Amino acid sequence: MCQVFVSADPQLWAHRTRSIRLHGVATSIRLENLFWQVLHDIATRDGYSVPQLCTRLYDELVAERGAVENFTSFLRVCCTRYLALQLSGEIPQDARIPIRSLTVGSGLERQPAPIALRH
């Protein structure tokens, strides 16, 4: 069993620290390269940069929970959850479908496209 995991490219678990501004305040986030790659994939899917995605996630976490205890761990969980939901089919594999177009229900479902108003 271990060979499945230990044979992974060591660059995946090598960490990198990035300085990201959250509302003008510089903060350092240290994550393994694999997590930075998944954050990049999520951000690209929704048309954000990684710093923009981190700011959005931070703001949504504060709005939902009122405080941020461990933002780095939260980002790791976001990445893991994203990959797990893709594997289960709850997030479409098609990267052209933005995450923000999905809703949470019994599963994740695509929101209907907004209706264009005609004048």
GROMACS .gro file of C-alpha atoms in nm:
model
  119
    1MET     CA    1   0.000   0.000   0.000
    2CYS     CA    2   0.268   0.251   0.094
    3GLN     CA    3   0.432   0.233  -0.249
    4VAL     CA    4   0.124   0.403  -0.395
    5PHE     CA    5   0.195   0.702  -0.174
    6VAL     CA    6   0.573   0.704  -0.135
    7SER     CA    7   0.627   0.684  -0.510
    8ALA     CA    8   0.470   1.030  -0.554
    9ASP     CA    9   0.692   1.306  -0.690
   10PRO     CA   10   0.862   1.472  -0.388
   11GLN     CA   11   0.790   1.812  -0.545
   12LEU     CA   12   0.422   1.757  -0.464
   13TRP     CA   13   0.485   1.768  -0.090
   14ALA     CA   14   0.759   2.031  -0.103
   15HIS     CA   15   0.616   2.347   0.046
   16ARG     CA   16   0.616   2.701  -0.077
   17THR     CA   17   0.530   3.020   0.110
   18ARG     CA   18   0.344   3.290  -0.078
   19SER     CA   19   0.264   3.638   0.039
   20ILE     CA   20  -0.097   3.724  -0.036
   21ARG     CA   21  -0.282   4.043   0.040
   22LEU     CA   22  -0.620   4.001   0.209
   23HIS     CA   23  -0.787   4.343   0.195
   24GLY     CA   24  -0.453   4.522   0.182
   25VAL     CA   25  -0.293   4.324   0.464
   26ALA     CA   26  -0.003   4.103   0.359
   27THR     CA   27  -0.022   3.753   0.498
   28SER     CA   28   0.205   3.457   0.439
   29ILE     CA   29   0.053   3.123   0.347
   30ARG     CA   30   0.270   2.813   0.348
   31LEU     CA   31   0.128   2.518   0.154
   32GLU     CA   32   0.261   2.214  -0.023
   33ASN     CA   33   0.297   2.252  -0.402
   34LEU     CA   34   0.010   2.009  -0.462
   35PHE     CA   35  -0.230   2.240  -0.275
   36TRP     CA   36  -0.104   2.547  -0.462
   37GLN     CA   37  -0.174   2.362  -0.788
   38VAL     CA   38  -0.529   2.270  -0.684
   39LEU     CA   39  -0.595   2.631  -0.572
   40HIS     CA   40  -0.467   2.746  -0.911
   41ASP     CA   41  -0.704   2.501  -1.086
   42ILE     CA   42  -1.002   2.621  -0.880
   43ALA     CA   43  -0.912   2.987  -0.933
   44THR     CA   44  -0.865   2.947  -1.307
   45ARG     CA   45  -1.195   2.765  -1.334
   46ASP     CA   46  -1.375   3.069  -1.192
   47GLY     CA   47  -1.166   3.337  -1.361
   48TYR     CA   48  -0.970   3.438  -1.049
   49SER     CA   49  -0.605   3.460  -0.962
   50VAL     CA   50  -0.499   3.253  -0.660
   51PRO     CA   51  -0.480   3.568  -0.439
   52GLN     CA   52  -0.830   3.668  -0.552
   53LEU     CA   53  -0.961   3.319  -0.476
   54CYS     CA   54  -0.797   3.323  -0.131
   55THR     CA   55  -0.956   3.661  -0.056
   56ARG     CA   56  -1.296   3.536  -0.169
   57LEU     CA   57  -1.266   3.219   0.042
   58TYR     CA   58  -1.150   3.422   0.341
   59ASP     CA   59  -1.443   3.663   0.310
   60GLU     CA   60  -1.695   3.382   0.272
   61LEU     CA   61  -1.548   3.201   0.573
   62VAL     CA   62  -1.571   3.515   0.787
   63ALA     CA   63  -1.928   3.576   0.671
   64GLU     CA   64  -2.028   3.216   0.752
   65ARG     CA   65  -1.829   3.155   1.072
   66GLY     CA   66  -1.745   3.504   1.200
   67ALA     CA   67  -1.376   3.428   1.246
   68VAL     CA   68  -1.087   3.250   1.085
   69GLU     CA   69  -0.905   3.011   1.317
   70ASN     CA   70  -0.656   2.848   1.079
   71PHE     CA   71  -0.685   2.972   0.722
   72THR     CA   72  -0.405   2.752   0.588
   73SER     CA   73  -0.576   2.437   0.714
   74PHE     CA   74  -0.904   2.565   0.569
   75LEU     CA   75  -0.736   2.600   0.228
   76ARG     CA   76  -0.605   2.242   0.248
   77VAL     CA   77  -0.955   2.118   0.329
   78CYS     CA   78  -1.099   2.322   0.039
   79CYS     CA   79  -0.852   2.157  -0.199
   80THR     CA   80  -0.916   1.808  -0.066
   81ARG     CA   81  -1.293   1.862  -0.075
   82TYR     CA   82  -1.272   1.993  -0.432
   83LEU     CA   83  -1.087   1.682  -0.547
   84ALA     CA   84  -1.319   1.448  -0.355
   85LEU     CA   85  -1.631   1.618  -0.499
   86GLN     CA   86  -1.485   1.588  -0.848
   87LEU     CA   87  -1.425   1.217  -0.796
   88SER     CA   88  -1.779   1.164  -0.667
   89GLY     CA   89  -1.920   1.353  -0.967
   90GLU     CA   90  -2.071   1.630  -0.754
   91ILE     CA   91  -1.839   1.882  -0.920
   92PRO     CA   92  -1.824   1.835  -1.296
   93GLN     CA   93  -1.486   1.738  -1.441
   94ASP     CA   94  -1.546   1.998  -1.715
   95ALA     CA   95  -1.332   2.291  -1.598
   96ARG     CA   96  -1.537   2.528  -1.814
   97ILE     CA   97  -1.818   2.504  -1.558
   98PRO     CA   98  -1.735   2.756  -1.284
   99ILE     CA   99  -1.760   2.652  -0.921
  100ARG     CA  100  -1.967   2.963  -0.849
  101SER     CA  101  -2.239   2.829  -1.083
  102LEU     CA  102  -2.292   2.528  -0.855
  103THR     CA  103  -2.526   2.517  -0.557
  104VAL     CA  104  -2.516   2.302  -0.248
  105GLY     CA  105  -2.816   2.078  -0.192
  106SER     CA  106  -2.835   1.706  -0.154
  107GLY     CA  107  -2.548   1.720  -0.400
  108LEU     CA  108  -2.398   2.003  -0.596
  109GLU     CA  109  -2.617   2.105  -0.884
  110ARG     CA  110  -2.572   2.357  -1.154
  111GLN     CA  111  -2.767   2.679  -1.112
  112PRO     CA  112  -2.981   2.777  -1.407
  113ALA     CA  113  -2.831   3.044  -1.628
  114PRO     CA  114  -2.970   3.391  -1.558
  115ILE     CA  115  -3.252   3.497  -1.788
  116ALA     CA  116  -3.163   3.788  -2.009
  117LEU     CA  117  -3.408   4.073  -1.976
  118ARG     CA  118  -3.531   4.233  -2.295
  119HIS     CA  119  -3.633   4.592  -2.311
   0.00000   0.00000   0.00000
